[in-house]
Short mmCIF file of C-alpha atoms and ligand atoms in Angstrom, two decimals:
data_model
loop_
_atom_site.label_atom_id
_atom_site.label_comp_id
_atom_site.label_asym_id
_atom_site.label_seq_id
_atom_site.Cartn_x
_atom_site.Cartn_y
_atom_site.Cartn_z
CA UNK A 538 115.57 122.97 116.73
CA UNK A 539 113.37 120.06 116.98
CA UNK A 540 115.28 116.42 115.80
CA UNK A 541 113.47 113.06 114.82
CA UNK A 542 115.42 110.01 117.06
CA UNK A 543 115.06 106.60 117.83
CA UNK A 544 113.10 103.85 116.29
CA UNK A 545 109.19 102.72 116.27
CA UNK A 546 107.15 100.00 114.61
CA UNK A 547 104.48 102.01 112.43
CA UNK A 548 100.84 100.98 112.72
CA UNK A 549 99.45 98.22 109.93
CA UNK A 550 99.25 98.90 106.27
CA UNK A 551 95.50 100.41 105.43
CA UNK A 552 95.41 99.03 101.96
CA UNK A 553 96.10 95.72 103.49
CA UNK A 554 93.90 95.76 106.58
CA UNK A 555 90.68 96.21 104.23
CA UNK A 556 91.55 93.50 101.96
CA UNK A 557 92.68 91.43 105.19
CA UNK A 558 88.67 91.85 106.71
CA UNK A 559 87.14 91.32 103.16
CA UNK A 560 89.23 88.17 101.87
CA UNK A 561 88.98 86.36 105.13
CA UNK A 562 84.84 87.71 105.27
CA UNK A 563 84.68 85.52 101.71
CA UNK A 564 86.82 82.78 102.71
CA UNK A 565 85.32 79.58 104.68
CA UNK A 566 86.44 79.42 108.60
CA UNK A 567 87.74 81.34 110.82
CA UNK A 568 90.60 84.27 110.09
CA UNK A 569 92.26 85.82 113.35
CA UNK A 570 94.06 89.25 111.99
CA UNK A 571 96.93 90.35 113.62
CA UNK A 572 97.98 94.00 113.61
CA UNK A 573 95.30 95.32 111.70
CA UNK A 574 95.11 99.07 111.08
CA UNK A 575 91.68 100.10 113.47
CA UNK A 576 91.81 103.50 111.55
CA UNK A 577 88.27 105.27 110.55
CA UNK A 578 88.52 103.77 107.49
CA UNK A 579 89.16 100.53 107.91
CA UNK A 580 86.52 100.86 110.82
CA UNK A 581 83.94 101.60 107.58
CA UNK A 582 84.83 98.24 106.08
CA UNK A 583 84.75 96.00 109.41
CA UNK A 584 81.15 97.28 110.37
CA UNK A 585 79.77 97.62 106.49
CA UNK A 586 80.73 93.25 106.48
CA UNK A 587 79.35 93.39 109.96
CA UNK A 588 75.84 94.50 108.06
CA UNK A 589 76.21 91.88 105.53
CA UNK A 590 76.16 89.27 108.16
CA UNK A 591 79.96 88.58 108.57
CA UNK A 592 80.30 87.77 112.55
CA UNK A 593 83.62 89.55 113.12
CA UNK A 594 84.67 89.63 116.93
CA UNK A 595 87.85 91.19 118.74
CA UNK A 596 90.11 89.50 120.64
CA UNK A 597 92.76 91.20 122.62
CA UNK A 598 94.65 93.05 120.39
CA UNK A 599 93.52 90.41 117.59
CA UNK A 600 90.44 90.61 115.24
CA UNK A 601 88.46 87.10 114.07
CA UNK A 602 86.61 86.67 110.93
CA UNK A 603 84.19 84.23 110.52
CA UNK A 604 84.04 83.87 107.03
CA UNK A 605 80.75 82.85 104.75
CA UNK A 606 82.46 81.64 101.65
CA UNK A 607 82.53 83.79 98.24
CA UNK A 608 78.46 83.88 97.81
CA UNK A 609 78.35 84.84 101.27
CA UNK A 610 76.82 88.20 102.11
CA UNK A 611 72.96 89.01 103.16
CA UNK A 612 70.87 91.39 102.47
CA UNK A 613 71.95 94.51 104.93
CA UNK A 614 68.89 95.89 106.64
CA UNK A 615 70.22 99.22 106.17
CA UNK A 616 72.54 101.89 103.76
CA UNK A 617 76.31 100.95 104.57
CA UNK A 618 78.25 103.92 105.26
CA UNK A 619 81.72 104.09 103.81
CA UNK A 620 82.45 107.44 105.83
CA UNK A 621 85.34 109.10 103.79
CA UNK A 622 86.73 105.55 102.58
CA UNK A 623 86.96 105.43 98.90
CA UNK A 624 89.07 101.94 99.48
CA UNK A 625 85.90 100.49 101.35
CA UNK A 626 83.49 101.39 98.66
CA UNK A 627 85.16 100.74 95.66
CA UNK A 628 86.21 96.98 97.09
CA UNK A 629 82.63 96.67 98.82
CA UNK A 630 80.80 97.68 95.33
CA UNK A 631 82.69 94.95 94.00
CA UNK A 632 82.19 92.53 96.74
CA UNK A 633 78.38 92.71 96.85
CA UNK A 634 78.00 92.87 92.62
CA UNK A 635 78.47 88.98 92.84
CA UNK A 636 75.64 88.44 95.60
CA UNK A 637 71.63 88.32 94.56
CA UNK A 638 71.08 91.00 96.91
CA UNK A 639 70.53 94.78 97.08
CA UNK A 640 72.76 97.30 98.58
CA UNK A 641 72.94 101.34 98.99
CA UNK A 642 75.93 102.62 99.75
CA UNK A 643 76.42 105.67 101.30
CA UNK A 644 79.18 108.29 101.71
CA UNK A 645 80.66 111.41 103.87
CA UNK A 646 80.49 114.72 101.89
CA UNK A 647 84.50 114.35 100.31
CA UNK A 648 83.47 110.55 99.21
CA UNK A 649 80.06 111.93 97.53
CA UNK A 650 82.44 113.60 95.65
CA UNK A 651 84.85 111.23 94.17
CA UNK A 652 83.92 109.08 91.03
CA UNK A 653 82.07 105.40 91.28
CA UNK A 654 81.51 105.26 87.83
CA UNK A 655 84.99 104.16 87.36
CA UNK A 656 84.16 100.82 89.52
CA UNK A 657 80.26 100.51 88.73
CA UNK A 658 80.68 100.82 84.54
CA UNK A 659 82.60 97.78 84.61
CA UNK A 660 79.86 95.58 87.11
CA UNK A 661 77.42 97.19 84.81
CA UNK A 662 78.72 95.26 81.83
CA UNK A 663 78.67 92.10 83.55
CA UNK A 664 75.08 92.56 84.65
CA UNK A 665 74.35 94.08 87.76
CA UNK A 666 72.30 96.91 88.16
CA UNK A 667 74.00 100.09 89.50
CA UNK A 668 71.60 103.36 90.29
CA UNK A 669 74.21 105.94 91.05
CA UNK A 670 73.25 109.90 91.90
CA UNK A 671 74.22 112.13 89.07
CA UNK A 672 75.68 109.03 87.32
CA UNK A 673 78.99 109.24 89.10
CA UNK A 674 78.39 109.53 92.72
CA UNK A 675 77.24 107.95 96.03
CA UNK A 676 74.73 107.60 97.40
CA UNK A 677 74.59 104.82 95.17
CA UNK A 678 71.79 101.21 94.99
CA UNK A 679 73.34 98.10 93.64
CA UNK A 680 71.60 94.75 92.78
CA UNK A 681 73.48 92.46 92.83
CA UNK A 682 73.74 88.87 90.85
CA UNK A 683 74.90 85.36 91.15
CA UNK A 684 74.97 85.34 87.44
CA UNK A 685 77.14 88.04 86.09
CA UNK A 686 79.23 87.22 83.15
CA UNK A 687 82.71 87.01 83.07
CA UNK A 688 84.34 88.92 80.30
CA UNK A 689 87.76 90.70 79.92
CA UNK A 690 87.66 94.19 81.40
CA UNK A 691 90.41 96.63 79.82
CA UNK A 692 90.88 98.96 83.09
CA UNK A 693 92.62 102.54 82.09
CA UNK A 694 92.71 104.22 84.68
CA UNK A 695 95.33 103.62 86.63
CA UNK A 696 93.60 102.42 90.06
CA UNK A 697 94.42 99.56 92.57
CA UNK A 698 90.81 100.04 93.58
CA UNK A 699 88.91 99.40 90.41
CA UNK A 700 91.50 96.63 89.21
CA UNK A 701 90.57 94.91 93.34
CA UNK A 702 86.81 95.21 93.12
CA UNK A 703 86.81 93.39 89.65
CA UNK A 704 89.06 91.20 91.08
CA UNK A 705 86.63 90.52 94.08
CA UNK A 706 84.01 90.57 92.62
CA UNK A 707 85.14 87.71 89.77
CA UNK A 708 85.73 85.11 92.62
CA UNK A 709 82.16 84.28 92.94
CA UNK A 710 81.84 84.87 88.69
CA UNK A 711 81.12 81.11 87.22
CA UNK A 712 83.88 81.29 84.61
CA UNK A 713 86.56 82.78 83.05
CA UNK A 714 86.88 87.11 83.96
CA UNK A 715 90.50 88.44 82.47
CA UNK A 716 91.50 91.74 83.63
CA UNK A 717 93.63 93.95 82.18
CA UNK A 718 95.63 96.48 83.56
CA UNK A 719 97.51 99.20 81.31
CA UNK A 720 99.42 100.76 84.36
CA UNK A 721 100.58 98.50 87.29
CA UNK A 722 99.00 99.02 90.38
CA UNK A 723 99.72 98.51 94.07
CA UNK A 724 99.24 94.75 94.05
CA UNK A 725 98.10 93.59 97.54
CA UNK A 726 94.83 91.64 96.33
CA UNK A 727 97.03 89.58 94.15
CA UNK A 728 99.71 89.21 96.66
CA UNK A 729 96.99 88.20 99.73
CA UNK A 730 94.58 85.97 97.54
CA UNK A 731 98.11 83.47 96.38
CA UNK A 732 98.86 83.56 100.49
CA UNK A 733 95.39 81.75 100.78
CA UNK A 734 96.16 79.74 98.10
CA UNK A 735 93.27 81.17 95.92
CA UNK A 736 94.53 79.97 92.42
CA UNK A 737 94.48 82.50 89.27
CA UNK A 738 96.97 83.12 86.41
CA UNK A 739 98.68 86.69 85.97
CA UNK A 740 100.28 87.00 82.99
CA UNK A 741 102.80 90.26 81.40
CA UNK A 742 101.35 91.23 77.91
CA UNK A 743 103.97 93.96 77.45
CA UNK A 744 106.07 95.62 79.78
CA UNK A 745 103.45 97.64 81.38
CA UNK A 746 100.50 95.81 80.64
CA UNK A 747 99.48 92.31 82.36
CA UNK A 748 96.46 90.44 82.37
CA UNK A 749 94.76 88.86 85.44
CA UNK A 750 92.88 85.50 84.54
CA UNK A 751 90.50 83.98 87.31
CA UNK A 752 88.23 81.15 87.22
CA UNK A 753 85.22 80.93 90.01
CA UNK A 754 83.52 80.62 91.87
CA UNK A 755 86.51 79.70 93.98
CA UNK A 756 86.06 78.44 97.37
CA UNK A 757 88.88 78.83 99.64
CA UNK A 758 90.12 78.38 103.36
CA UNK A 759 90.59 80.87 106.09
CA UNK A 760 93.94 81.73 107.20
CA UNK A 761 95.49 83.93 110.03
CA UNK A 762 96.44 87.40 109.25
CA UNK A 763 99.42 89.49 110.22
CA UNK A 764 99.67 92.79 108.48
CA UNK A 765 102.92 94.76 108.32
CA UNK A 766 103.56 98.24 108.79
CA UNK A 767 102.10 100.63 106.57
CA UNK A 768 104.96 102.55 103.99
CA UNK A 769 102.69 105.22 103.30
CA UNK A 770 102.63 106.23 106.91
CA UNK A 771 106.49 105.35 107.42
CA UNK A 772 106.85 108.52 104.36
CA UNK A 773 105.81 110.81 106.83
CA UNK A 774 108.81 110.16 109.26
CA UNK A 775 111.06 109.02 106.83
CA UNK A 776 110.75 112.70 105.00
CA UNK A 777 110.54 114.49 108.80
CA UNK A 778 114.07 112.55 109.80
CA UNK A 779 115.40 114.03 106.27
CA UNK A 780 114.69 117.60 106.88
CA UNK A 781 115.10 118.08 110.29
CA UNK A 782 119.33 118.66 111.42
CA UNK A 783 120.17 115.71 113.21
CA UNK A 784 118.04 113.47 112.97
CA UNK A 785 118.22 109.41 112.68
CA UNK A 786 115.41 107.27 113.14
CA UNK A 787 114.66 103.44 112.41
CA UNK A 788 111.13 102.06 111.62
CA UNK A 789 110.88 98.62 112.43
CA UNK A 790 108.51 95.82 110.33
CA UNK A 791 107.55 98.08 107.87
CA UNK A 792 106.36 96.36 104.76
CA UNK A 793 108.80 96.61 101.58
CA UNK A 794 106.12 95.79 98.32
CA UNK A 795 107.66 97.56 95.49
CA UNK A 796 104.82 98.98 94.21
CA UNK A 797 104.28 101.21 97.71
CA UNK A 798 107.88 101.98 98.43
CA UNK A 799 109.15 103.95 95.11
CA UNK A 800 109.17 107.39 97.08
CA UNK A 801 112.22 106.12 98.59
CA UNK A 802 113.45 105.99 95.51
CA UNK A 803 112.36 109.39 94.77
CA UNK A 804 113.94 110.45 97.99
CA UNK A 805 117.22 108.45 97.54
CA UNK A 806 117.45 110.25 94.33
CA UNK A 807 116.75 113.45 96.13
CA UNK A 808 119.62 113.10 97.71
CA UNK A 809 117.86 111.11 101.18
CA UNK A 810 119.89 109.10 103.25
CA UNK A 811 117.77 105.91 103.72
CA UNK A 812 118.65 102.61 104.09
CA UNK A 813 116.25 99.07 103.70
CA UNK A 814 116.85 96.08 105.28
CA UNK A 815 114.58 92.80 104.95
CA UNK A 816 114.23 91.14 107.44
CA UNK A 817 111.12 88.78 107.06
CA UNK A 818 108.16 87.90 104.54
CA UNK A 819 104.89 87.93 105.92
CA UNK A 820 101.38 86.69 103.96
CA UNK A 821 103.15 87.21 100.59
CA UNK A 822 104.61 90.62 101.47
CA UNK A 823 108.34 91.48 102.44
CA UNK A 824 108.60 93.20 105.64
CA UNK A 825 111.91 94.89 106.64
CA UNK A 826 113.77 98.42 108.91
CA UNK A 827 113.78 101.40 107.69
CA UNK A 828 116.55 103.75 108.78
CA UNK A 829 116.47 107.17 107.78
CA UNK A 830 118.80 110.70 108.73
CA UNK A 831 118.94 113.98 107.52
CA UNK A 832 120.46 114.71 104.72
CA UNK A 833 121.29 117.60 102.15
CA UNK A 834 118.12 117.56 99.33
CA UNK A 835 118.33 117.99 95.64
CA UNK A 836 115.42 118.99 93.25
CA UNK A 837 114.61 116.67 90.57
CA UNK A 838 112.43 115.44 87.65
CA UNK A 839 109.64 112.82 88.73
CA UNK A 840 108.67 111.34 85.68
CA UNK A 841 104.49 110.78 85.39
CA UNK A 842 104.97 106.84 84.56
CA UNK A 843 105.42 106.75 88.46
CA UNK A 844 102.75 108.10 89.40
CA UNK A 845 100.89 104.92 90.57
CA UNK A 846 103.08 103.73 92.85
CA UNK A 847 103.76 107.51 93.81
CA UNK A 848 100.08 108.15 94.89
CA UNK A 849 99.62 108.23 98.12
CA UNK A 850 102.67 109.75 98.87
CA UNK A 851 103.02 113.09 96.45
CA UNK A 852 101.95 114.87 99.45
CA UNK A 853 104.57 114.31 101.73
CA UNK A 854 107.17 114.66 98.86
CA UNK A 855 106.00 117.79 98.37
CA UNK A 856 107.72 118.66 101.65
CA UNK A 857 110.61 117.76 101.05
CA UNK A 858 110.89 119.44 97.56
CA UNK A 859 110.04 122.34 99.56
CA UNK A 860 113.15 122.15 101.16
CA UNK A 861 115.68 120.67 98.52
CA UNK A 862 117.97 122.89 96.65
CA UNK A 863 116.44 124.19 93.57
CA UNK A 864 113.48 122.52 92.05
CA UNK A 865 111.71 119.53 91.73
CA UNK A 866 108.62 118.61 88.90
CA UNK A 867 105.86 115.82 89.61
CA UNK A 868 104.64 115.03 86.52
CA UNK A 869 101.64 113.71 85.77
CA UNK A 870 99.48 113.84 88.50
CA UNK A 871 95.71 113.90 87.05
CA UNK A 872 94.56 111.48 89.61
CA UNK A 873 95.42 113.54 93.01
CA UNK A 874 92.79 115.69 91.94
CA UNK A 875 90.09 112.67 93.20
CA UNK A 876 91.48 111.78 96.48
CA UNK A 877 90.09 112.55 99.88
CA UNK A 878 90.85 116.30 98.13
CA UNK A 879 92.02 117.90 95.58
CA UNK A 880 95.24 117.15 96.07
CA UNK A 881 96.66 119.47 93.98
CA UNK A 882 95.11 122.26 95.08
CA UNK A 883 95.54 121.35 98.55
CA UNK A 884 99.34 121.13 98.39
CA UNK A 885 99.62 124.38 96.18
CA UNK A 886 97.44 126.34 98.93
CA UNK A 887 99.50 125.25 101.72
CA UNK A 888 102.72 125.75 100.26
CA UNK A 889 102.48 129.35 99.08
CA UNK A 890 100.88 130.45 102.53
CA UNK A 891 104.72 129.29 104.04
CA UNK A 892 106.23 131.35 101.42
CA UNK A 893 107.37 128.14 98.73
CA UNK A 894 107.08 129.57 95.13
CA UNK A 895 104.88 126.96 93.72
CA UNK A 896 102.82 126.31 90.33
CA UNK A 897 100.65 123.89 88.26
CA UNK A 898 100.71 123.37 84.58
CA UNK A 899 98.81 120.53 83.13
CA UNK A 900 98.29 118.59 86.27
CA UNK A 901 102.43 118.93 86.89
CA UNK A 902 103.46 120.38 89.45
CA UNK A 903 106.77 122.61 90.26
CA UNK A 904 108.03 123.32 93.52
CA UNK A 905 111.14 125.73 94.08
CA UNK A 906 112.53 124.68 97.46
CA UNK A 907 113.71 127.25 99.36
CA UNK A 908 114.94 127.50 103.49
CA UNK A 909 112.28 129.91 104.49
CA UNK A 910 112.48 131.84 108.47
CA UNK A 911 108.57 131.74 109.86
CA UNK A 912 108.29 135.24 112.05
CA UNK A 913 104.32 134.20 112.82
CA UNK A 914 101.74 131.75 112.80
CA UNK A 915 100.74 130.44 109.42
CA UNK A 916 97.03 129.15 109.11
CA UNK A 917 97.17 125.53 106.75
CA UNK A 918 94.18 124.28 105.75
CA UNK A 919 93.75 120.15 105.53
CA UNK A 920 90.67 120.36 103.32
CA UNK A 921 89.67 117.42 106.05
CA UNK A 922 92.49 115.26 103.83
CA UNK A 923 94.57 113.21 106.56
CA UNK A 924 97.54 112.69 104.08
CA UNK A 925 97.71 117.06 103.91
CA UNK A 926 96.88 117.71 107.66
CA UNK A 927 100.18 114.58 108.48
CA UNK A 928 102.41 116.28 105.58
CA UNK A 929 102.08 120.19 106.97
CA UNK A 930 102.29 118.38 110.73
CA UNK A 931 105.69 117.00 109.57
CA UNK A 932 106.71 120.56 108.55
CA UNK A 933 105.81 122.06 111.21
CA UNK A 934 108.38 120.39 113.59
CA UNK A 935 110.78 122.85 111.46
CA UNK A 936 108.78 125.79 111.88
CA UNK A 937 108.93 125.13 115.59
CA UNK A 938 105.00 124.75 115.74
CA UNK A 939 103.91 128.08 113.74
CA UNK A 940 101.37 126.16 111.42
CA UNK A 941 98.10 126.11 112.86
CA UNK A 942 96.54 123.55 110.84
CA UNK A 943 92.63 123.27 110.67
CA UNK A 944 90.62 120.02 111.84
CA UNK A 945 93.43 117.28 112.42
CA UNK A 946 91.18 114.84 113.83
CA UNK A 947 91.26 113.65 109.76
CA UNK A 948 93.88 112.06 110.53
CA UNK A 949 92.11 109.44 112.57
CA UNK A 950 90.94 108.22 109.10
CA UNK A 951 94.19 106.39 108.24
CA UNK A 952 96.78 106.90 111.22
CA UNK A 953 94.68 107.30 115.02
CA UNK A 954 98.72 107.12 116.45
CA UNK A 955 100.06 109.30 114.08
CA UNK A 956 100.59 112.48 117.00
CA UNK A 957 101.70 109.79 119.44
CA UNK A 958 104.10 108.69 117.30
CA UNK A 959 105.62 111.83 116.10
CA UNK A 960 105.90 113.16 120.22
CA UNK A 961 107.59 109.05 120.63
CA UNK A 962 110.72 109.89 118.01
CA UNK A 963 111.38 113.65 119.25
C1 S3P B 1458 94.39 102.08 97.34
C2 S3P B 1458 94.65 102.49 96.07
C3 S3P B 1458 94.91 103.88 95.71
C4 S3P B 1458 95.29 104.71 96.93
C5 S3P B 1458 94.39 104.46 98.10
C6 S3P B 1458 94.41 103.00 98.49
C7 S3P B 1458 94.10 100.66 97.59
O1 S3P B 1458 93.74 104.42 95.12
O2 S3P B 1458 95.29 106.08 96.62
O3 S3P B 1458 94.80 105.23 99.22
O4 S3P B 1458 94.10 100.23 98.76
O5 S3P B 1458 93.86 99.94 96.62
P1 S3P B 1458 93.48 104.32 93.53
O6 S3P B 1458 93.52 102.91 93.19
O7 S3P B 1458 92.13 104.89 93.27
O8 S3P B 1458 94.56 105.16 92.92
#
């Protein structure tokens, strides 16, 4: 039986290597970025700044931004092409709304499918003008202004990406925008923006609601980059070391934001043997190991208010509910159903072809782990979704290579050394 062993230092953190290329791309001088994730996604970002005139040049390992100040970006002479990135166009919508110029922004077929209204409603109420196919979708034209108004946006939803492209998009807004968010997010913009000493206020209203008050146009400095290793990534060996006999792994420099790393929460109180140590803060984020071994999993109850900082990584848990004793509930998982697939769907396909007794009710969904014997191959279907074809990957080191998923080159679109990797800690 295959075993996860040893230790490895994870690839950079996606969320932070877009936000790493677009903050230093508005700042003023010259960024060099350290350890940034060149997945397909981030890729989408680097060259859609390139088209707006952002000189961005690699160096060794290292990437330099030249940065043009808040008001920045030109013109592009073409559509920029976010690929399958919903990160890059949701943050890039916002980036652009605050520039006097006109962009179309263009998708692969899974992005023409996920919802820009959400971003574009909000720059529509501050005065740009957003053309958008069947009112929801990409391909989409902005114009952009140098005079939108700043207001206080109530965001519902609970998304990172629309709170980060209103946030954007306000630091070239002359005056006051608030934003409020119902549901904490992941909150790297905030996090990065204070490292470059960007000043804005954020204040709790409530327990779960806070408001985000900035002032621009700001003008601020370049600084130089170093992004940590991406948790969402680390779940994938974290939850292979837990299921597989024997196993013990470390991941080194892996960053610890609590609002990315409450599925090791989920799997602590699964029963997972994990361990965190700190070891460093970098840019405003803690960094620390990771040590993880296999242990004896327990069903449970995960409660929907998690859900936000659960997002990425429901399905990967899904895994390991499918082997825990007994069963285990997400609740509350509406928004899977507009990621890179249906997330939903995707898991509950996949995990009845092994043999898992699995159902949905009201966007929850219940998993009865069981220790199933594979006696053939098992076709799994990614639905071109890296975060499914890495999850059924990770099972498949226990059913000694009988899954045969479909198209895994996805996974190039947030982890290129994800295979590498995996070979690395057996
Ligand atoms: C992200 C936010 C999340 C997450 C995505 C990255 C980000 O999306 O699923 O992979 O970098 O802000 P939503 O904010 O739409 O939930």
């Amino acid at each position: 039986m295959l075993k996860f062993k040893g230790s490895l230092k994870i690839s950079g953190d996606k969320s932070i290597s877009h936000r790493a290329l677009i903050l230093s791309a508005m700042s003023t001088g010259k960024a060099r970025i350290t350890n940034l994730l060149e997945s397909e996604d981030v890729m989408s970002t680097l060259s859609i700044l390139k088209e707006l005139g952002i000189k961005i040049i690699k160096d060794g390992n290292n990437w330099i931004v030249f940065g043009n100040g808040t008001g920045g970006f030109i013109e592009p002479k073409k559509p920029l092409d976010c690929g399958n990135s919903g990160t890059t166009a949701r943050l890039m919508i916002g980036a652009v709304s605050s520039n006097p110029i006109n962009c179309t922004f263009v998708g692969d077929n899974s992005l023409s499918k996920r919802s820009m209204s959400r971003v574009t409603k909000h720059l529509e109420d501050i005065g740009a003008i957003v053309h958008l196919t069947k009112k929801d979708y990409l391909p989409l034209i902005i114009s952009g202004s140098e005079k939108l108004l700043p207001i206080k946006h109530n965001i519902l939803k609970a998304s990172a990406q629309i709170k980060s492209a209103l946030i954007i998009a306000a630091l070239n807004i002359h005056g006051k925008t608030k934003i409020i968010e119902n549901i904490a997010t992941r909150d790297h913009t905030e996090r990065l923006l204070k490292f470059l000493n960007v000043k804005f206020k954020i204040k709790k209203t409530n327990k779960k609601t806070s408001q985000i008050e900035l002032n621009g146009p700001y003008e601020f400095k370049a600084k130089n980059i170093d992004i940590a290793g991406d948790p969402s990534s680390a779940s994938f060996f974290i939850v292979g070391a837990l299921i597989l006999p024997k196993s013990k792994i470390t991941l080194k420099d892996v960053m610890l934001n609590p609002s990315r790393t409450a599925f090791i929460k989920v799997l602590k109180s699964m029963g997972g043997k994990i361990k965190l140590k700190k070891t460093k803060q970098i840019c405003g984020e803690d960094v620390g190991n990771i040590t993880a071994e296999y242990s004896k999993l327990k069903g449970i109850n995960i409660p929907a208010n998690q859900s936000a900082y659960l997002i990425d990584e429901y399905p990967i848990l899904s895994i390991a509910a499918s082997q825990a004793k007994g069963k285990t509930i997400m609740k509350g998982l509406d928004e899977l159903r507009h990621k890179e697939s249906d997330r939903i769907q995707s898991i509950l396909f996949n995990l009845k072809k092994v043999g898992i007794e699995v159902y949905e009710e009201n966007s929850n969904l219940h998993i009865f782990g069981k220790k199933i014997k594979l006696n053939k191959n098992v076709k799994i279907k990614s639905f071109g979704d890296h975060r499914i074809a890495m999850s059924f990957s990770i099972l498949n080191m226990l059913y000694d290579n009988k899954l045969k998923i479909d198209n895994k080159k996805c996974i190039n679109i947030s982890y290129p050394d994800f295979t590498k990797h995996l070979n690395y800690l057996l």
